[in-house]
Coordinates of C-alpha atoms in Angstrom, one line a residue:
X1 CA 62.3 15.7 -6.5
X2 CA 63.0 12.0 -7.4
X3 CA 61.1 10.9 -4.4
X4 CA 58.1 13.0 -5.4
X5 CA 58.2 11.6 -9.1
X6 CA 58.4 8.0 -7.7
X7 CA 55.4 8.5 -5.5
X8 CA 53.3 9.9 -8.4
X9 CA 54.3 6.9 -10.5
X10 CA 53.2 4.5 -7.8
X11 CA 49.9 6.2 -7.3
X12 CA 49.2 6.2 -11.0
X13 CA 49.9 2.5 -11.5
X14 CA 47.3 1.3 -9.1
X15 CA 44.9 -1.7 -9.6
X16 CA 42.2 0.3 -11.3
X17 CA 44.6 1.9 -13.7
X18 CA 46.1 -1.5 -14.6
X19 CA 42.7 -3.0 -15.3
X20 CA 41.6 0.1 -17.6
X21 CA 44.9 -0.2 -19.6
X22 CA 44.6 -4.0 -20.1
X23 CA 40.9 -3.4 -21.0
X24 CA 42.1 -0.9 -23.6
X25 CA 44.6 -3.4 -24.9
X26 CA 42.1 -6.2 -25.3
X27 CA 39.5 -3.9 -26.9
X28 CA 41.9 -2.7 -29.5
X29 CA 43.2 -6.2 -30.2
X30 CA 39.7 -7.4 -30.8
X31 CA 39.4 -4.9 -33.6
X32 CA 43.1 -5.0 -35.0
X33 CA 43.0 -8.9 -35.0
X34 CA 40.5 -8.5 -38.0
X35 CA 42.6 -6.2 -40.1
X36 CA 44.7 -9.0 -41.9
X37 CA 42.1 -11.9 -41.4
X38 CA 38.7 -10.3 -42.3
X39 CA 39.8 -9.5 -46.0
X40 CA 41.1 -13.1 -46.4
X41 CA 37.8 -14.3 -45.3
X42 CA 35.7 -12.0 -47.5
X43 CA 37.8 -12.9 -50.6
X44 CA 38.2 -16.6 -50.0
X45 CA 34.9 -17.6 -48.2
X46 CA 32.5 -15.0 -49.6
X47 CA 34.2 -14.4 -52.9
X48 CA 34.1 -10.7 -52.7
X49 CA 36.2 -8.6 -55.0
X50 CA 39.2 -6.5 -53.8
X51 CA 37.2 -3.4 -54.6
X52 CA 34.4 -4.6 -52.3
X53 CA 36.8 -5.6 -49.6
X54 CA 38.4 -2.2 -49.8
X55 CA 35.1 -0.4 -49.3
X56 CA 34.0 -2.6 -46.5
X57 CA 37.3 -2.2 -44.7
X58 CA 37.3 1.5 -45.3
X59 CA 33.7 2.0 -44.1
X60 CA 34.9 1.2 -40.6
X61 CA 36.3 4.7 -40.5
X62 CA 33.0 6.3 -41.2
X63 CA 31.5 4.2 -38.3
X64 CA 34.0 5.7 -35.9
X65 CA 32.4 9.1 -36.2
X66 CA 28.8 8.2 -36.2
X67 CA 28.0 8.1 -32.5
X68 CA 30.5 10.9 -31.4
X69 CA 28.0 13.6 -31.2
X70 CA 26.0 11.6 -28.6
X71 CA 29.1 10.7 -26.5
X72 CA 28.9 13.7 -24.0
X73 CA 25.1 13.2 -23.5
X74 CA 25.5 9.5 -22.8
X75 CA 28.3 9.8 -20.2
X76 CA 26.5 12.7 -18.5
X77 CA 23.0 11.1 -18.3
X78 CA 24.0 7.4 -17.9
X79 CA 26.5 5.6 -15.8
X80 CA 29.7 6.0 -18.0
X81 CA 31.1 2.7 -17.2
X82 CA 28.0 1.0 -18.3
X83 CA 27.9 2.9 -21.6
X84 CA 31.4 1.5 -22.3
X85 CA 30.2 -2.0 -21.2
X86 CA 27.3 -2.0 -23.6
X87 CA 29.4 -0.7 -26.5
X88 CA 31.9 -3.5 -26.1
X89 CA 29.2 -6.1 -25.7
X90 CA 27.5 -5.0 -28.8
X91 CA 30.9 -5.2 -30.6
X92 CA 31.5 -8.6 -29.2
X93 CA 28.0 -9.7 -30.3
X94 CA 28.9 -8.5 -33.8
X95 CA 31.7 -11.0 -33.8
X96 CA 29.2 -13.8 -33.4
X97 CA 27.3 -13.0 -36.7
X98 CA 29.9 -14.7 -39.0
X99 CA 29.5 -17.8 -36.9
X100 CA 25.7 -18.1 -37.4
X101 CA 25.9 -18.8 -41.2
X102 CA 23.0 -16.5 -41.9
X103 CA 21.8 -16.6 -45.4
X104 CA 22.0 -12.9 -46.1
X105 CA 25.5 -12.5 -44.6
X106 CA 27.2 -13.1 -47.9
X107 CA 26.2 -9.8 -49.6
X108 CA 28.7 -6.8 -49.6
X109 CA 26.0 -4.4 -48.6
X110 CA 25.1 -6.5 -45.5
X111 CA 28.8 -7.1 -44.5
X112 CA 29.5 -3.4 -45.1
X113 CA 26.8 -2.3 -42.7
X114 CA 28.1 -4.9 -40.2
X115 CA 31.5 -3.4 -40.5
X116 CA 30.0 0.1 -40.1
X117 CA 28.4 -0.9 -36.9
X118 CA 31.5 -2.3 -35.6
X119 CA 33.2 1.0 -36.2
X120 CA 30.4 2.8 -34.4
X121 CA 30.5 0.5 -31.4
X122 CA 34.4 0.6 -31.1
X123 CA 34.5 4.4 -31.7
X124 CA 32.0 5.1 -28.9
X125 CA 33.7 2.6 -26.5
X126 CA 37.1 4.2 -27.1
X127 CA 35.6 7.8 -26.6
X128 CA 34.2 6.8 -23.3
X129 CA 37.3 5.0 -22.3
X130 CA 39.8 7.6 -23.2
X131 CA 37.9 10.7 -22.6
X132 CA 36.2 9.7 -19.3
X133 CA 36.9 6.4 -17.6
X134 CA 40.7 6.6 -17.7
X135 CA 40.7 10.2 -16.6
X136 CA 38.2 9.3 -13.7
X137 CA 40.7 6.8 -12.3
X138 CA 43.5 9.1 -11.6
X139 CA 44.2 12.6 -9.9
X140 CA 44.3 15.7 -12.0
X141 CA 48.0 16.1 -11.9
X142 CA 48.5 12.5 -13.2
X143 CA 46.2 12.8 -16.3
X144 CA 48.7 13.6 -18.9
X145 CA 50.8 10.6 -17.8
X146 CA 47.8 8.4 -17.5
X147 CA 46.6 9.4 -21.1
X148 CA 50.1 8.8 -22.4
X149 CA 50.6 5.3 -20.7
X150 CA 47.0 4.0 -21.5
X151 CA 47.3 5.0 -25.1
X152 CA 50.5 3.0 -25.4
X153 CA 48.5 -0.1 -24.5
X154 CA 46.2 0.5 -27.3
X155 CA 49.1 1.2 -29.6
X156 CA 50.7 -2.1 -28.7
X157 CA 47.6 -3.7 -30.0
X158 CA 48.4 -2.6 -33.5
X159 CA 51.2 -5.1 -33.4
X160 CA 49.8 -7.8 -31.1
X161 CA 46.3 -7.9 -32.6
X162 CA 47.2 -8.7 -36.3
X163 CA 50.1 -10.9 -35.2
X164 CA 47.6 -13.0 -32.9
X165 CA 45.1 -13.2 -35.7
X166 CA 47.6 -14.5 -38.2
X167 CA 49.2 -16.9 -35.7
X168 CA 45.7 -18.3 -34.7
X169 CA 44.9 -19.1 -38.4
X170 CA 48.3 -20.7 -38.8
X171 CA 48.0 -22.7 -35.5
X172 CA 44.3 -23.8 -36.5
X173 CA 45.5 -25.0 -39.9
X174 CA 48.5 -27.0 -38.3
X175 CA 46.5 -28.6 -35.5
X176 CA 43.3 -29.3 -37.5
X177 CA 44.3 -29.9 -41.1
X178 CA 41.1 -29.5 -43.2
X179 CA 40.6 -31.2 -46.5
X180 CA 37.8 -28.8 -47.7
X181 CA 37.4 -26.4 -50.5
X182 CA 39.4 -23.1 -50.0
X183 CA 36.4 -21.1 -49.2
X184 CA 35.1 -23.5 -46.5
X185 CA 38.6 -23.8 -44.9
X186 CA 38.9 -19.9 -44.9
X187 CA 35.4 -19.7 -43.2
X188 CA 36.2 -22.1 -40.5
X189 CA 39.6 -20.6 -39.8
X190 CA 38.2 -17.1 -39.6
X191 CA 35.6 -18.2 -37.1
X192 CA 38.4 -19.0 -34.7
X193 CA 39.7 -15.4 -34.9
X194 CA 36.1 -14.0 -34.5
X195 CA 35.7 -16.2 -31.4
X196 CA 39.0 -15.0 -29.9
X197 CA 37.9 -11.4 -30.7
X198 CA 34.6 -12.0 -28.8
X199 CA 36.7 -13.4 -25.8
X200 CA 38.8 -10.2 -25.8
X201 CA 35.7 -8.0 -25.7
X202 CA 34.2 -10.1 -22.9
X203 CA 37.4 -10.0 -20.8
X204 CA 37.6 -6.2 -21.4
X205 CA 34.0 -5.9 -20.1
X206 CA 34.8 -8.0 -16.9
X207 CA 37.9 -5.9 -16.2
X208 CA 35.9 -2.6 -16.3
X209 CA 33.1 -4.0 -14.2
X210 CA 35.7 -4.9 -11.4
X211 CA 36.3 -1.2 -11.0
X212 CA 34.1 0.9 -8.8
X213 CA 33.0 4.2 -10.4
X214 CA 31.1 6.4 -8.0
X215 CA 27.6 7.4 -9.2
X216 CA 27.4 10.9 -10.5
X217 CA 24.0 12.8 -10.6
X218 CA 23.0 13.5 -14.2
X219 CA 23.5 17.1 -15.1
X220 CA 20.7 19.4 -16.2
X221 CA 20.7 21.0 -19.6
X222 CA 23.0 18.5 -21.4
X223 CA 22.4 18.7 -25.1
X224 CA 21.8 15.5 -27.0
X225 CA 24.0 16.4 -29.8
X226 CA 27.4 18.0 -28.9
X227 CA 31.1 18.0 -30.0
X228 CA 32.1 17.9 -26.3
X229 CA 34.2 14.6 -25.8
X230 CA 33.8 14.0 -29.5
X231 CA 35.9 16.4 -31.7
X232 CA 38.2 19.4 -31.0
X233 CA 37.5 21.8 -33.9
X234 CA 40.5 24.0 -32.9
X235 CA 42.8 21.0 -33.4
X236 CA 41.9 20.3 -37.0
X237 CA 45.3 21.1 -38.5
X238 CA 46.8 18.5 -36.1
X239 CA 44.1 16.2 -37.0
X240 CA 44.7 16.6 -40.7
X241 CA 48.4 16.1 -40.2
X242 CA 47.9 13.0 -38.2
X243 CA 45.7 11.5 -40.9
X244 CA 48.3 12.1 -43.5
X245 CA 50.6 9.9 -41.3
X246 CA 48.2 7.0 -40.4
X247 CA 46.7 6.5 -43.9
X248 CA 50.0 5.3 -45.3
X249 CA 50.5 3.0 -42.3
X250 CA 47.0 1.6 -43.0
X251 CA 48.0 1.1 -46.7
X252 CA 51.1 -1.0 -45.5
X253 CA 48.7 -3.1 -43.5
X254 CA 46.7 -4.2 -46.5
X255 CA 49.9 -6.0 -47.7
X256 CA 50.0 -9.7 -47.0
X257 CA 52.9 -10.2 -44.6
X258 CA 53.9 -13.0 -42.2
X259 CA 53.0 -12.7 -38.4
X260 CA 56.6 -12.1 -37.4
X261 CA 56.6 -8.8 -39.3
X262 CA 54.0 -7.4 -36.8
X263 CA 56.2 -8.8 -34.0
X264 CA 59.0 -6.8 -35.3
X265 CA 56.9 -3.6 -35.2
X266 CA 56.6 -4.4 -31.5
X267 CA 60.5 -4.1 -31.2
X268 CA 60.2 -0.7 -32.9
X269 CA 57.5 0.4 -30.4
X270 CA 59.7 -0.6 -27.5
X271 CA 62.6 1.3 -28.9
X272 CA 60.3 4.3 -29.3
X273 CA 59.6 4.3 -25.5
X274 CA 63.4 4.1 -24.8
X275 CA 64.0 6.9 -27.2
X276 CA 61.3 9.1 -25.5
X277 CA 62.9 8.3 -22.2
X278 CA 66.7 8.9 -23.0
X279 CA 67.1 10.5 -26.5
X280 CA 64.2 13.2 -26.6
X281 CA 63.9 14.0 -22.9
X282 CA 65.5 17.4 -23.4
X283 CA 65.5 17.7 -27.1
X284 CA 64.1 20.5 -29.2
X285 CA 60.2 20.0 -29.5
X286 CA 60.2 19.7 -33.3
X287 CA 62.8 17.0 -33.3
X288 CA 60.6 14.1 -32.3
X289 CA 58.0 14.3 -35.1
X290 CA 60.6 15.2 -37.7
X291 CA 62.7 12.2 -36.6
X292 CA 59.7 9.9 -36.6
X293 CA 58.6 10.8 -40.0
X294 CA 62.1 10.5 -41.4
X295 CA 62.2 6.9 -39.9
X296 CA 59.0 6.1 -41.5
X297 CA 60.1 7.5 -44.8
X298 CA 63.4 5.5 -44.6
X299 CA 61.4 2.3 -44.0
X300 CA 59.3 3.0 -47.0
X301 CA 62.3 3.6 -49.3
X302 CA 63.9 0.4 -48.1
X303 CA 60.5 -1.4 -48.9
X304 CA 60.6 0.2 -52.3
X305 CA 64.1 -1.2 -52.9
X306 CA 63.6 -4.7 -51.3
X307 CA 60.6 -6.1 -49.4
X308 CA 62.8 -8.6 -47.7
X309 CA 64.8 -6.4 -45.5
X310 CA 64.3 -7.0 -41.8
X311 CA 64.9 -3.3 -41.0
X312 CA 61.7 -2.0 -42.3
X313 CA 59.1 -3.1 -39.7
X314 CA 61.3 -2.1 -36.5
X315 CA 61.9 1.3 -38.3
X316 CA 58.1 1.7 -38.9
X317 CA 57.3 0.9 -35.4
X318 CA 60.0 3.2 -34.0
X319 CA 59.0 6.1 -36.3
X320 CA 55.2 5.5 -35.6
X321 CA 55.6 5.2 -31.8
X322 CA 57.6 8.5 -31.6
X323 CA 55.1 10.4 -33.9
X324 CA 52.1 9.0 -32.1
X325 CA 53.0 9.9 -28.6
X326 CA 54.1 13.5 -29.6
X327 CA 50.9 14.1 -31.5
X328 CA 48.9 12.8 -28.5
X329 CA 50.7 15.2 -26.2
X330 CA 50.2 18.0 -28.7
X331 CA 46.4 17.4 -28.7
X332 CA 46.5 17.6 -24.8
X333 CA 48.4 20.8 -24.7
X334 CA 46.2 22.4 -27.3
X335 CA 43.0 21.8 -25.3
X336 CA 41.5 24.2 -22.9
X337 CA 40.2 23.6 -19.4
X338 CA 37.7 20.7 -19.5
X339 CA 38.6 19.8 -23.1
X340 CA 41.1 17.1 -22.2
X341 CA 38.5 14.4 -23.0
X342 CA 37.7 16.0 -26.3
X343 CA 41.3 16.1 -27.3
X344 CA 41.8 12.4 -26.6
X345 CA 38.8 11.4 -28.7
X346 CA 40.0 13.6 -31.5
X347 CA 43.5 11.9 -31.5
X348 CA 41.8 8.5 -31.3
X349 CA 39.7 9.4 -34.4
X350 CA 42.7 10.6 -36.3
X351 CA 44.7 7.5 -35.5
X352 CA 42.0 4.9 -36.1
X353 CA 40.2 6.4 -39.0
X354 CA 43.5 7.0 -40.9
X355 CA 44.4 3.3 -40.4
X356 CA 41.0 2.1 -41.6
X357 CA 41.0 4.4 -44.5
X358 CA 44.6 3.3 -45.5
X359 CA 43.6 -0.4 -45.3
X360 CA 40.5 0.4 -47.6
X361 CA 42.6 2.3 -50.1
X362 CA 45.2 -0.5 -50.2
X363 CA 42.7 -3.1 -51.1
X364 CA 40.5 -0.9 -53.5
X365 CA 43.2 0.9 -55.5
X366 CA 46.6 -1.0 -55.2
X367 CA 45.7 -4.6 -55.1
X368 CA 47.7 -5.4 -58.1
X369 CA 50.4 -2.7 -57.9
X370 CA 52.3 -2.9 -54.6
X371 CA 55.1 -0.6 -55.9
X372 CA 52.7 2.2 -56.8
X373 CA 51.1 1.9 -53.3
X374 CA 54.5 2.2 -51.5
X375 CA 55.2 5.2 -53.7
X376 CA 52.1 7.0 -52.8
X377 CA 52.6 6.0 -49.1
X378 CA 56.0 7.6 -49.2
X379 CA 54.6 10.7 -50.9
X380 CA 51.9 11.1 -48.2
X381 CA 54.5 10.7 -45.3
X382 CA 56.8 13.4 -47.0
X383 CA 53.7 15.6 -47.5
X384 CA 52.9 15.2 -43.7
X385 CA 56.5 16.0 -42.8
X386 CA 56.5 19.2 -45.1
X387 CA 53.1 20.2 -43.6
X388 CA 54.5 19.7 -40.1
X389 CA 57.7 21.6 -40.6
X390 CA 56.2 24.5 -42.7
X391 CA 52.9 25.1 -40.9
X392 CA 51.7 22.7 -38.1
X393 CA 54.6 23.2 -35.6
X394 CA 54.5 26.9 -35.5
X395 CA 50.7 26.9 -35.5
X396 CA 50.7 24.7 -32.5
X397 CA 53.3 26.8 -30.6
X398 CA 51.1 29.8 -31.3
X399 CA 47.8 28.1 -30.3
X400 CA 48.7 25.8 -27.4
X401 CA 47.0 26.4 -24.1
X402 CA 49.1 24.4 -21.6

């Protein structure tokens, strides 16, 4: 039995799967790098209000959903790897716009449309990647492990991306001290971040182009608009429960914190991987989500008492890593035959849109009252815990298909 598991593991982690996973990491980093840096640029260089910044950061969540109904048609009628490539190239091209000093690119409506387009490009790229390309690179019996492993690469970007963005600004300021007005300095420093985001997109494209995907004859009768590979309507309770968890995390990401705080989140993620391997391997199914939400709640309680505690960020990473992995597997087990890709896209939408909405709410509603924001975040996590214990878990056990 051990020999068989080892063989499967070797077969899964082949060259193509590594390239896809690293491409997922770089694509996610290109977007998460902007979460702590883009608001600073908008407030200091463009002089937007916090309410305007909140709306612009939140509209990214709307963009994620816009192209979803066309996902199935595109991957059935076009070469699916090229659909991904064009989406990522357009996302990378959008990173260039702040560098061009366009005269109209200082208006909230224009920047909001730019952020909406970024959400659309990123959302479609992620749907194609997680619902199709990653599944295409592995055997049918490896797909759950492949989805689990590849999603972890994207989850690491939630720590690595913001940390890289903040470190890049700090390094640029240290190496090239600027004696300019605050707005001009912020503009130049953000351009470095935008350039690195562009590089991440281009490298992700190169990695995917290095993989050979066999040509598939386009299917007949494919509808232009479809929920296939987009949204699993039967999983809406899971989706709602996931949103209640990721929105508070996004709210926390609207706080100004040092780069090492995001690095400590990575420690929590690594502990979550160990916990899944050794602690929850034979545990009762409900225990993972309950434990993860209790850890997140504990971190928020500590933050309410003292924002200087070094325990909060590892606890957040540990709790979020445990909960995120379990919800991903819930979506997979809930899906019927040929719905695996749809379940992956639904999980991605719940995860990414919740984070974006949380960041937007943090800037729009709680800019001057962090204590209130932390209290609301804690209330949402406790609500998510109550919903899971009272309703979602039993509902999932009743409706799962795998």
